[in-house]
Amino acid sequence: MRILGIETSCDETSAAVVEDGVRVLSNVIFSQVPLHQKTGGVVPEVAAREHVVKIIPVIEEAMEKAGVGPKDIDVVAVTQGPGLLSSLVIGTTAASTLAAVWGKPLVGMNHIAGHIYANWLQRKADHVEFPCVVLTASGGHNELVFMKGHDNFELIGETLDDAAGEAFDKVARLLGMGYPGGPAIARAAHAGNKLRYAFPKAYMGDENFDFSFSGLKTAMLNFIRAEHSENGELSEEFVADCAASFQEAVCGVLSDKLLSAAQKFHAKTVIISGGVSANLRLRSMIIEKLKADYFFDHKARKVALEVKPKFDSPADISFCTDNAAMIAGAAFFHIQRVGLKKVAVKNVLGDPNLRLY
Ligand code: KG4
Ligand code: ZN
């Protein structure tokens, strides 16, 4: 089954053609990052206008790169939410129009389900062994999801305030770095001493799978302000050490909670998804802990990991951040479970069934 996927939930205009949920024939991503760098973040009106300009060329390029025409497409899938409404409306309008004109079924997909299914792209459909625990961490979302099987999602924890990606973006701004903050912090952290500062990590008790980053964000704000008033300009060394220590705090909590959930739910696999899953320190930390069979609990005690899940992450870094291939992939597995007749809709934005869990 060949699916044309369309994604415009935030600041990436993307279209992709994916075969059977895993084979990526094309994945065209137009990033608006340079546009939003001027304002240090996404201004919804600006993002929506850019989607209007790019959506048709991006879809045309995706079809051309995949070497397919309308008759080769079986289904049109589009992100219906969550996201910025003014951005979503561009993708859903384009998808609805194409589906109507081409006479193809239209499927609305949840953006987070898309991020999760980025893990299957360019891999075998059965490469993830269930049950599986997924960490999703992006600019807008931060969750732990338990999957018993394909397209079967149970929310086991979520952020009580900010998402990890948002914390990366805010702290990067405090340190005088550009947007998006995640890659900028990761780059600066390379040269930094990750053990220099012990920033707060919110665990909120054992077997608590919720997240909270607002305390860390405030601590960073106060710490960086104090440095400013003591020493004026931030030194390169301070910025690097701060970035490395902050990254260590965020990745520490993310990896500990993922592994603690894996233990509790007897997961055979753990996977990561969303923009923050592009972070190499997060990946290396999970691998280190799995190798040594431990994670830390809320009192910073080492806990032996009794179950030893396999760790997987998206095959390509470009699958971690927003892209349309992940939407087409998720749509395939959703259709497999529910049946095309049941999931095809006429009005994706007006669909009251916008739920993942
Ligand atoms: O999934 P995504 O593209 O968009 C949302 O759905 O939000 O995620 C974007 C987020 C941004 O907050 C960005 O700073 C973060 O992912 N991010 C990273 C890295 N690359 C992107 N965070 C940490 N390390 C990275 N390498
Ligand atoms: Zn996203």
GROMACS .gro file of C-alpha atoms and ligand atoms in nm:
model
  384
    1MET     CA    1   0.000   0.000   0.000
    2ARG     CA    2   0.138   0.338  -0.107
    3ILE     CA    3   0.049   0.633   0.111
    4LEU     CA    4   0.106   1.002   0.042
    5GLY     CA    5   0.170   1.163   0.382
    6ILE     CA    6   0.136   1.535   0.451
    7GLU     CA    7   0.262   1.713   0.767
    8THR     CA    8   0.221   2.083   0.851
    9SER     CA    9   0.152   2.084   1.225
   10CYS     CA   10   0.420   2.336   1.321
   11ASP     CA   11   0.706   2.484   1.119
   12GLU     CA   12   0.797   2.210   0.872
   13THR     CA   13   0.611   2.172   0.543
   14SER     CA   14   0.655   1.808   0.450
   15ALA     CA   15   0.519   1.550   0.206
   16ALA     CA   16   0.630   1.189   0.163
   17VAL     CA   17   0.542   0.870  -0.019
   18VAL     CA   18   0.581   0.556   0.192
   19GLU     CA   19   0.517   0.195   0.093
   20ASP     CA   20   0.368  -0.050   0.344
   21GLY     CA   21   0.451   0.176   0.638
   22VAL     CA   22   0.827   0.129   0.616
   23ARG     CA   23   0.976   0.188   0.271
   24VAL     CA   24   1.036   0.559   0.223
   25LEU     CA   25   1.015   0.641  -0.149
   26SER     CA   26   1.046   1.013  -0.078
   27ASN     CA   27   1.039   1.242   0.226
   28VAL     CA   28   1.059   1.609   0.132
   29ILE     CA   29   1.093   1.847   0.428
   30PHE     CA   30   1.092   2.222   0.389
   31SER     CA   31   1.212   2.362   0.720
   32GLN     CA   32   1.109   2.714   0.819
   33VAL     CA   33   1.387   2.732   1.079
   34PRO     CA   34   1.576   3.024   0.916
   35LEU     CA   35   1.251   3.223   0.906
   36HIS     CA   36   1.180   3.168   1.275
   37GLN     CA   37   1.537   3.235   1.384
   38LYS     CA   38   1.463   3.607   1.349
   39THR     CA   39   1.198   3.587   1.620
   40GLY     CA   40   1.366   3.314   1.827
   41GLY     CA   41   1.058   3.093   1.796
   42VAL     CA   42   0.759   3.010   1.581
   43VAL     CA   43   0.504   3.286   1.517
   44PRO     CA   44   0.192   3.091   1.408
   45GLU     CA   45   0.074   3.344   1.148
   46VAL     CA   46   0.419   3.352   0.986
   47ALA     CA   47   0.440   2.971   0.985
   48ALA     CA   48   0.094   2.936   0.826
   49ARG     CA   49   0.174   3.181   0.547
   50GLU     CA   50   0.493   2.993   0.465
   51HIS     CA   51   0.302   2.661   0.454
   52VAL     CA   52   0.065   2.820   0.200
   53VAL     CA   53   0.358   2.907  -0.024
   54LYS     CA   54   0.537   2.571   0.008
   55ILE     CA   55   0.269   2.305   0.034
   56ILE     CA   56   0.206   2.248  -0.340
   57PRO     CA   57   0.575   2.252  -0.447
   58VAL     CA   58   0.665   2.018  -0.159
   59ILE     CA   59   0.390   1.768  -0.253
   60GLU     CA   60   0.490   1.785  -0.621
   61GLU     CA   61   0.854   1.721  -0.530
   62ALA     CA   62   0.762   1.426  -0.307
   63MET     CA   63   0.558   1.265  -0.589
   64GLU     CA   64   0.833   1.330  -0.842
   65LYS     CA   65   1.115   1.197  -0.621
   66ALA     CA   66   0.912   0.882  -0.550
   67GLY     CA   67   0.848   0.845  -0.922
   68VAL     CA   68   0.474   0.812  -0.872
   69GLY     CA   69   0.159   0.975  -1.007
   70PRO     CA   70  -0.187   1.003  -0.850
   71LYS     CA   71  -0.290   0.659  -0.979
   72ASP     CA   72  -0.005   0.498  -0.782
   73ILE     CA   73  -0.126   0.642  -0.449
   74ASP     CA   74  -0.371   0.429  -0.248
   75VAL     CA   75  -0.438   0.662   0.045
   76VAL     CA   76  -0.375   1.024   0.142
   77ALA     CA   77  -0.280   1.065   0.511
   78VAL     CA   78  -0.241   1.395   0.690
   79THR     CA   79  -0.159   1.519   1.041
   80GLN     CA   80  -0.486   1.633   1.192
   81GLY     CA   81  -0.340   1.736   1.530
   82PRO     CA   82  -0.213   1.818   1.779
   83GLY     CA   83  -0.040   2.128   1.646
   84LEU     CA   84  -0.090   2.491   1.553
   85LEU     CA   85  -0.438   2.517   1.407
   86SER     CA   86  -0.342   2.776   1.147
   87SER     CA   87  -0.061   2.544   1.028
   88LEU     CA   88  -0.269   2.225   1.041
   89VAL     CA   89  -0.541   2.378   0.827
   90ILE     CA   90  -0.304   2.419   0.532
   91GLY     CA   91  -0.202   2.051   0.528
   92THR     CA   92  -0.550   1.917   0.591
   93THR     CA   93  -0.700   2.139   0.320
   94ALA     CA   94  -0.438   2.026   0.068
   95ALA     CA   95  -0.485   1.659   0.164
   96SER     CA   96  -0.866   1.676   0.154
   97THR     CA   97  -0.858   1.844  -0.185
   98LEU     CA   98  -0.617   1.590  -0.336
   99ALA     CA   99  -0.813   1.298  -0.191
  100ALA     CA  100  -1.137   1.437  -0.336
  101VAL     CA  101  -0.992   1.515  -0.678
  102TRP     CA  102  -0.799   1.187  -0.707
  103GLY     CA  103  -1.086   0.984  -0.559
  104LYS     CA  104  -0.865   0.837  -0.280
  105PRO     CA  105  -0.944   0.764   0.084
  106LEU     CA  106  -0.831   1.032   0.331
  107VAL     CA  107  -0.695   0.939   0.674
  108GLY     CA  108  -0.629   1.188   0.956
  109MET     CA  109  -0.335   1.097   1.180
  110ASN     CA  110  -0.223   1.198   1.526
  111HIS     CA  111   0.116   1.373   1.516
  112ILE     CA  112   0.255   1.179   1.814
  113ALA     CA  113   0.158   0.844   1.660
  114GLY     CA  114   0.357   0.968   1.361
  115HIS     CA  115   0.663   1.040   1.578
  116ILE     CA  116   0.638   0.691   1.727
  117TYR     CA  117   0.619   0.526   1.384
  118ALA     CA  118   0.933   0.711   1.271
  119ASN     CA  119   1.103   0.413   1.441
  120TRP     CA  120   0.974   0.175   1.172
  121LEU     CA  121   1.080   0.379   0.869
  122GLN     CA  122   1.344   0.204   0.655
  123ARG     CA  123   1.326  -0.097   0.886
  124LYS     CA  124   1.137  -0.426   0.879
  125ALA     CA  125   0.771  -0.402   0.979
  126ASP     CA  126   0.832  -0.655   1.260
  127HIS     CA  127   1.168  -0.527   1.384
  128VAL     CA  128   1.028  -0.394   1.714
  129GLU     CA  129   0.939  -0.668   1.958
  130PHE     CA  130   0.629  -0.597   2.168
  131PRO     CA  131   0.550  -0.505   2.439
  132CYS     CA  132   0.740  -0.186   2.397
  133VAL     CA  133   0.777   0.141   2.590
  134VAL     CA  134   0.818   0.459   2.386
  135LEU     CA  135   0.959   0.789   2.502
  136THR     CA  136   0.826   1.077   2.293
  137ALA     CA  137   1.003   1.407   2.353
  138SER     CA  138   0.962   1.706   2.127
  139GLY     CA  139   0.901   2.079   2.146
  140GLY     CA  140   0.535   2.041   2.233
  141HIS     CA  141   0.509   1.691   2.382
  142ASN     CA  142   0.676   1.470   2.634
  143GLU     CA  143   0.520   1.135   2.707
  144LEU     CA  144   0.580   0.771   2.791
  145VAL     CA  145   0.361   0.534   2.593
  146PHE     CA  146   0.315   0.161   2.639
  147MET     CA  147   0.249  -0.040   2.323
  148LYS     CA  148   0.123  -0.399   2.341
  149GLY     CA  149   0.114  -0.418   1.964
  150HIS     CA  150   0.090  -0.210   1.650
  151ASP     CA  151  -0.131   0.098   1.669
  152ASN     CA  152  -0.207   0.015   2.032
  153PHE     CA  153  -0.108   0.307   2.253
  154GLU     CA  154  -0.149   0.345   2.629
  155LEU     CA  155  -0.036   0.669   2.787
  156ILE     CA  156   0.160   0.593   3.105
  157GLY     CA  157   0.313   0.933   3.175
  158GLU     CA  158   0.325   1.285   3.042
  159THR     CA  159   0.469   1.623   3.122
  160LEU     CA  160   0.296   1.822   3.391
  161ASP     CA  161   0.427   2.148   3.247
  162ASP     CA  162   0.690   2.193   2.975
  163ALA     CA  163   0.818   1.944   2.721
  164ALA     CA  164   1.191   1.859   2.712
  165GLY     CA  165   1.233   2.024   2.369
  166GLU     CA  166   1.076   2.344   2.498
  167ALA     CA  167   1.323   2.345   2.788
  168PHE     CA  168   1.611   2.301   2.540
  169ASP     CA  169   1.474   2.594   2.334
  170LYS     CA  170   1.429   2.826   2.635
  171VAL     CA  171   1.766   2.750   2.792
  172ALA     CA  172   1.939   2.795   2.455
  173ARG     CA  173   1.784   3.138   2.434
  174LEU     CA  174   1.905   3.224   2.787
  175LEU     CA  175   2.254   3.118   2.684
  176GLY     CA  176   2.238   3.343   2.377
  177MET     CA  177   2.199   3.063   2.122
  178GLY     CA  178   1.967   3.051   1.823
  179TYR     CA  179   1.647   2.861   1.748
  180PRO     CA  180   1.594   2.565   1.761
  181GLY     CA  181   1.773   2.525   2.090
  182GLY     CA  182   1.817   2.145   2.099
  183PRO     CA  183   2.083   2.115   1.830
  184ALA     CA  184   2.252   2.438   1.953
  185ILE     CA  185   2.278   2.308   2.312
  186ALA     CA  186   2.402   1.969   2.187
  187ARG     CA  187   2.675   2.138   1.982
  188ALA     CA  188   2.788   2.364   2.269
  189ALA     CA  189   2.778   2.072   2.513
  190HIS     CA  190   3.048   1.890   2.314
  191ALA     CA  191   3.313   2.122   2.450
  192GLY     CA  192   3.162   2.143   2.799
  193ASN     CA  193   3.209   1.965   3.131
  194LYS     CA  194   2.883   1.781   3.200
  195LEU     CA  195   2.973   1.729   3.566
  196ARG     CA  196   3.046   2.097   3.641
  197TYR     CA  197   2.695   2.184   3.761
  198ALA     CA  198   2.431   1.959   3.919
  199PHE     CA  199   2.102   2.101   3.793
  200PRO     CA  200   1.772   1.980   3.943
  201LYS     CA  201   1.605   1.668   3.808
  202ALA     CA  202   1.235   1.612   3.883
  203TYR     CA  203   1.149   1.247   3.949
  204MET     CA  204   0.842   1.296   4.171
  205GLY     CA  205   0.870   0.953   4.336
  206ASP     CA  206   0.943   0.598   4.227
  207GLU     CA  207   0.743   0.454   3.939
  208ASN     CA  208   0.615   0.798   3.858
  209PHE     CA  209   0.627   0.829   3.482
  210ASP     CA  210   0.527   1.194   3.454
  211PHE     CA  211   0.777   1.464   3.367
  212SER     CA  212   0.831   1.820   3.485
  213PHE     CA  213   1.087   2.061   3.343
  214SER     CA  214   0.959   2.395   3.470
  215GLY     CA  215   1.168   2.375   3.791
  216LEU     CA  216   1.481   2.308   3.589
  217LYS     CA  217   1.395   2.595   3.354
  218THR     CA  218   1.355   2.839   3.647
  219ALA     CA  219   1.677   2.713   3.807
  220MET     CA  220   1.860   2.775   3.478
  221LEU     CA  221   1.709   3.122   3.448
  222ASN     CA  222   1.824   3.220   3.798
  223PHE     CA  223   2.165   3.060   3.754
  224ILE     CA  224   2.237   3.229   3.421
  225ARG     CA  225   2.106   3.567   3.547
  226ALA     CA  226   2.336   3.542   3.851
  227GLU     CA  227   2.632   3.471   3.625
  228HIS     CA  228   2.539   3.773   3.411
  229SER     CA  229   2.524   4.007   3.707
  230GLU     CA  230   2.848   3.873   3.856
  231ASN     CA  231   3.060   3.853   3.544
  232GLY     CA  232   2.874   4.043   3.269
  233GLU     CA  233   2.905   3.862   2.937
  234LEU     CA  234   2.879   3.483   2.956
  235SER     CA  235   3.213   3.320   2.885
  236GLU     CA  236   3.242   3.044   2.624
  237GLU     CA  237   3.349   2.804   2.897
  238PHE     CA  238   3.048   2.887   3.114
  239VAL     CA  239   2.808   2.843   2.820
  240ALA     CA  240   2.962   2.507   2.723
  241ASP     CA  241   2.961   2.372   3.081
  242CYS     CA  242   2.609   2.500   3.139
  243ALA     CA  243   2.484   2.340   2.814
  244ALA     CA  244   2.653   2.007   2.892
  245SER     CA  245   2.527   1.998   3.253
  246PHE     CA  246   2.173   2.097   3.147
  247GLN     CA  247   2.169   1.829   2.874
  248GLU     CA  248   2.289   1.577   3.132
  249ALA     CA  249   2.002   1.667   3.368
  250VAL     CA  250   1.731   1.642   3.098
  251CYS     CA  251   1.866   1.323   2.939
  252GLY     CA  252   1.918   1.172   3.286
  253VAL     CA  253   1.550   1.203   3.376
  254LEU     CA  254   1.431   1.095   3.030
  255SER     CA  255   1.647   0.783   3.023
  256ASP     CA  256   1.580   0.685   3.387
  257LYS     CA  257   1.203   0.711   3.345
  258LEU     CA  258   1.211   0.520   3.017
  259LEU     CA  259   1.408   0.234   3.173
  260SER     CA  260   1.206   0.235   3.493
  261ALA     CA  261   0.886   0.208   3.283
  262ALA     CA  262   1.044  -0.071   3.078
  263GLN     CA  263   1.110  -0.261   3.401
  264LYS     CA  264   0.761  -0.208   3.537
  265PHE     CA  265   0.586  -0.303   3.211
  266HIS     CA  266   0.825  -0.590   3.119
  267ALA     CA  267   0.907  -0.426   2.788
  268LYS     CA  268   1.104  -0.625   2.531
  269THR     CA  269   1.198  -0.306   2.348
  270VAL     CA  270   1.239   0.061   2.434
  271ILE     CA  271   1.226   0.324   2.161
  272ILE     CA  272   1.255   0.701   2.148
  273SER     CA  273   1.084   0.951   1.922
  274GLY     CA  274   1.027   1.322   1.861
  275GLY     CA  275   1.277   1.602   1.802
  276VAL     CA  276   1.470   1.541   2.126
  277SER     CA  277   1.536   1.179   2.019
  278ALA     CA  278   1.788   1.331   1.775
  279ASN     CA  279   2.002   1.407   2.081
  280LEU     CA  280   2.309   1.182   2.076
  281ARG     CA  281   2.376   1.212   2.449
  282LEU     CA  282   2.024   1.084   2.520
  283ARG     CA  283   2.096   0.782   2.301
  284SER     CA  284   2.439   0.714   2.450
  285MET     CA  285   2.302   0.748   2.803
  286ILE     CA  286   2.028   0.489   2.737
  287ILE     CA  287   2.285   0.254   2.583
  288GLU     CA  288   2.527   0.301   2.876
  289LYS     CA  289   2.256   0.225   3.134
  290LEU     CA  290   2.130  -0.076   2.940
  291LYS     CA  291   2.482  -0.214   2.912
  292ALA     CA  292   2.538  -0.177   3.284
  293ASP     CA  293   2.178  -0.284   3.367
  294TYR     CA  294   2.071   0.005   3.589
  295PHE     CA  295   1.877   0.325   3.606
  296PHE     CA  296   1.850   0.587   3.881
  297ASP     CA  297   1.545   0.630   4.102
  298HIS     CA  298   1.412   0.956   4.249
  299LYS     CA  299   1.664   0.947   4.534
  300ALA     CA  300   1.953   0.909   4.288
  301ARG     CA  301   1.997   0.544   4.395
  302LYS     CA  302   2.113   0.299   4.132
  303VAL     CA  303   1.840   0.042   4.066
  304ALA     CA  304   1.931  -0.286   3.896
  305LEU     CA  305   1.742  -0.339   3.572
  306GLU     CA  306   1.596  -0.688   3.582
  307VAL     CA  307   1.446  -0.689   3.236
  308LYS     CA  308   1.687  -0.615   2.954
  309PRO     CA  309   1.499  -0.449   2.672
  310LYS     CA  310   1.646  -0.389   2.329
  311PHE     CA  311   1.694  -0.023   2.243
  312ASP     CA  312   1.595   0.124   1.910
  313SER     CA  313   1.579   0.471   1.765
  314PRO     CA  314   1.481   0.612   1.423
  315ALA     CA  315   1.707   0.486   1.141
  316ASP     CA  316   1.782   0.837   1.025
  317ILE     CA  317   1.815   1.157   1.230
  318SER     CA  318   1.583   1.333   0.982
  319PHE     CA  319   1.302   1.098   1.093
  320CYS     CA  320   1.324   1.233   1.453
  321THR     CA  321   1.201   1.584   1.386
  322ASP     CA  322   0.876   1.664   1.206
  323ASN     CA  323   0.840   1.492   0.869
  324ALA     CA  324   0.562   1.345   0.658
  325ALA     CA  325   0.707   0.993   0.615
  326MET     CA  326   0.629   0.921   0.982
  327ILE     CA  327   0.266   1.025   0.924
  328ALA     CA  328   0.233   0.796   0.622
  329GLY     CA  329   0.398   0.516   0.825
  330ALA     CA  330   0.163   0.555   1.121
  331ALA     CA  331  -0.137   0.569   0.886
  332PHE     CA  332  -0.040   0.233   0.733
  333PHE     CA  333  -0.031   0.054   1.071
  334HIS     CA  334  -0.354   0.227   1.176
  335ILE     CA  335  -0.527   0.110   0.857
  336GLN     CA  336  -0.393  -0.243   0.911
  337ARG     CA  337  -0.558  -0.259   1.252
  338VAL     CA  338  -0.881  -0.070   1.197
  339GLY     CA  339  -0.955  -0.122   0.827
  340LEU     CA  340  -0.958   0.147   0.562
  341LYS     CA  341  -1.336   0.186   0.552
  342LYS     CA  342  -1.348   0.276   0.920
  343VAL     CA  343  -1.063   0.527   0.925
  344ALA     CA  344  -1.121   0.715   0.600
  345VAL     CA  345  -1.288   1.049   0.670
  346LYS     CA  346  -1.408   1.345   0.468
  347ASN     CA  347  -1.322   1.628   0.706
  348VAL     CA  348  -1.004   1.559   0.902
  349LEU     CA  349  -1.004   1.883   1.100
  350GLY     CA  350  -1.364   1.841   1.204
  351ASP     CA  351  -1.312   1.477   1.303
  352PRO     CA  352  -1.416   1.441   1.668
  353ASN     CA  353  -1.204   1.126   1.703
  354LEU     CA  354  -0.874   1.311   1.733
  355ARG     CA  355  -0.732   1.084   1.998
  356LEU     CA  356  -0.427   0.868   2.029
  357TYR     CA  357  -0.486   0.681   2.348
  358KG4     O1  358   0.933   1.686   1.691
  358KG4     P1  359   0.975   1.823   1.661
  358KG4     O2  360   1.042   1.851   1.529
  358KG4     O3  361   0.853   1.924   1.670
  358KG4     C1  362   0.753   1.914   1.765
  358KG4     O4  363   0.662   1.830   1.745
  358KG4     O5  364   0.763   1.989   1.865
  358KG4     O6  365   1.070   1.867   1.782
  358KG4     C2  366   1.133   1.990   1.786
  358KG4     C3  367   1.206   2.000   1.918
  358KG4     C4  368   1.265   2.138   1.943
  358KG4     O7  369   1.231   2.178   2.075
  358KG4     C5  370   1.416   2.114   1.931
  358KG4     O8  371   1.492   2.200   2.012
  358KG4     C6  372   1.428   1.969   1.975
  358KG4     O9  373   1.314   1.905   1.923
  358KG4     N1  374   1.550   1.907   1.922
  358KG4     C7  375   1.651   1.862   1.999
  358KG4     C8  376   1.753   1.817   1.912
  358KG4     N2  377   1.709   1.835   1.783
  358KG4     C9  378   1.585   1.890   1.792
  358KG4     N3  379   1.664   1.858   2.133
  358KG4    C10  380   1.778   1.809   2.183
  358KG4     N4  381   1.882   1.765   2.105
  358KG4    C11  382   1.873   1.767   1.971
  358KG4     N5  383   1.975   1.723   1.897
  359ZN      ZN  384   0.667   1.687   1.623
   0.00000   0.00000   0.00000
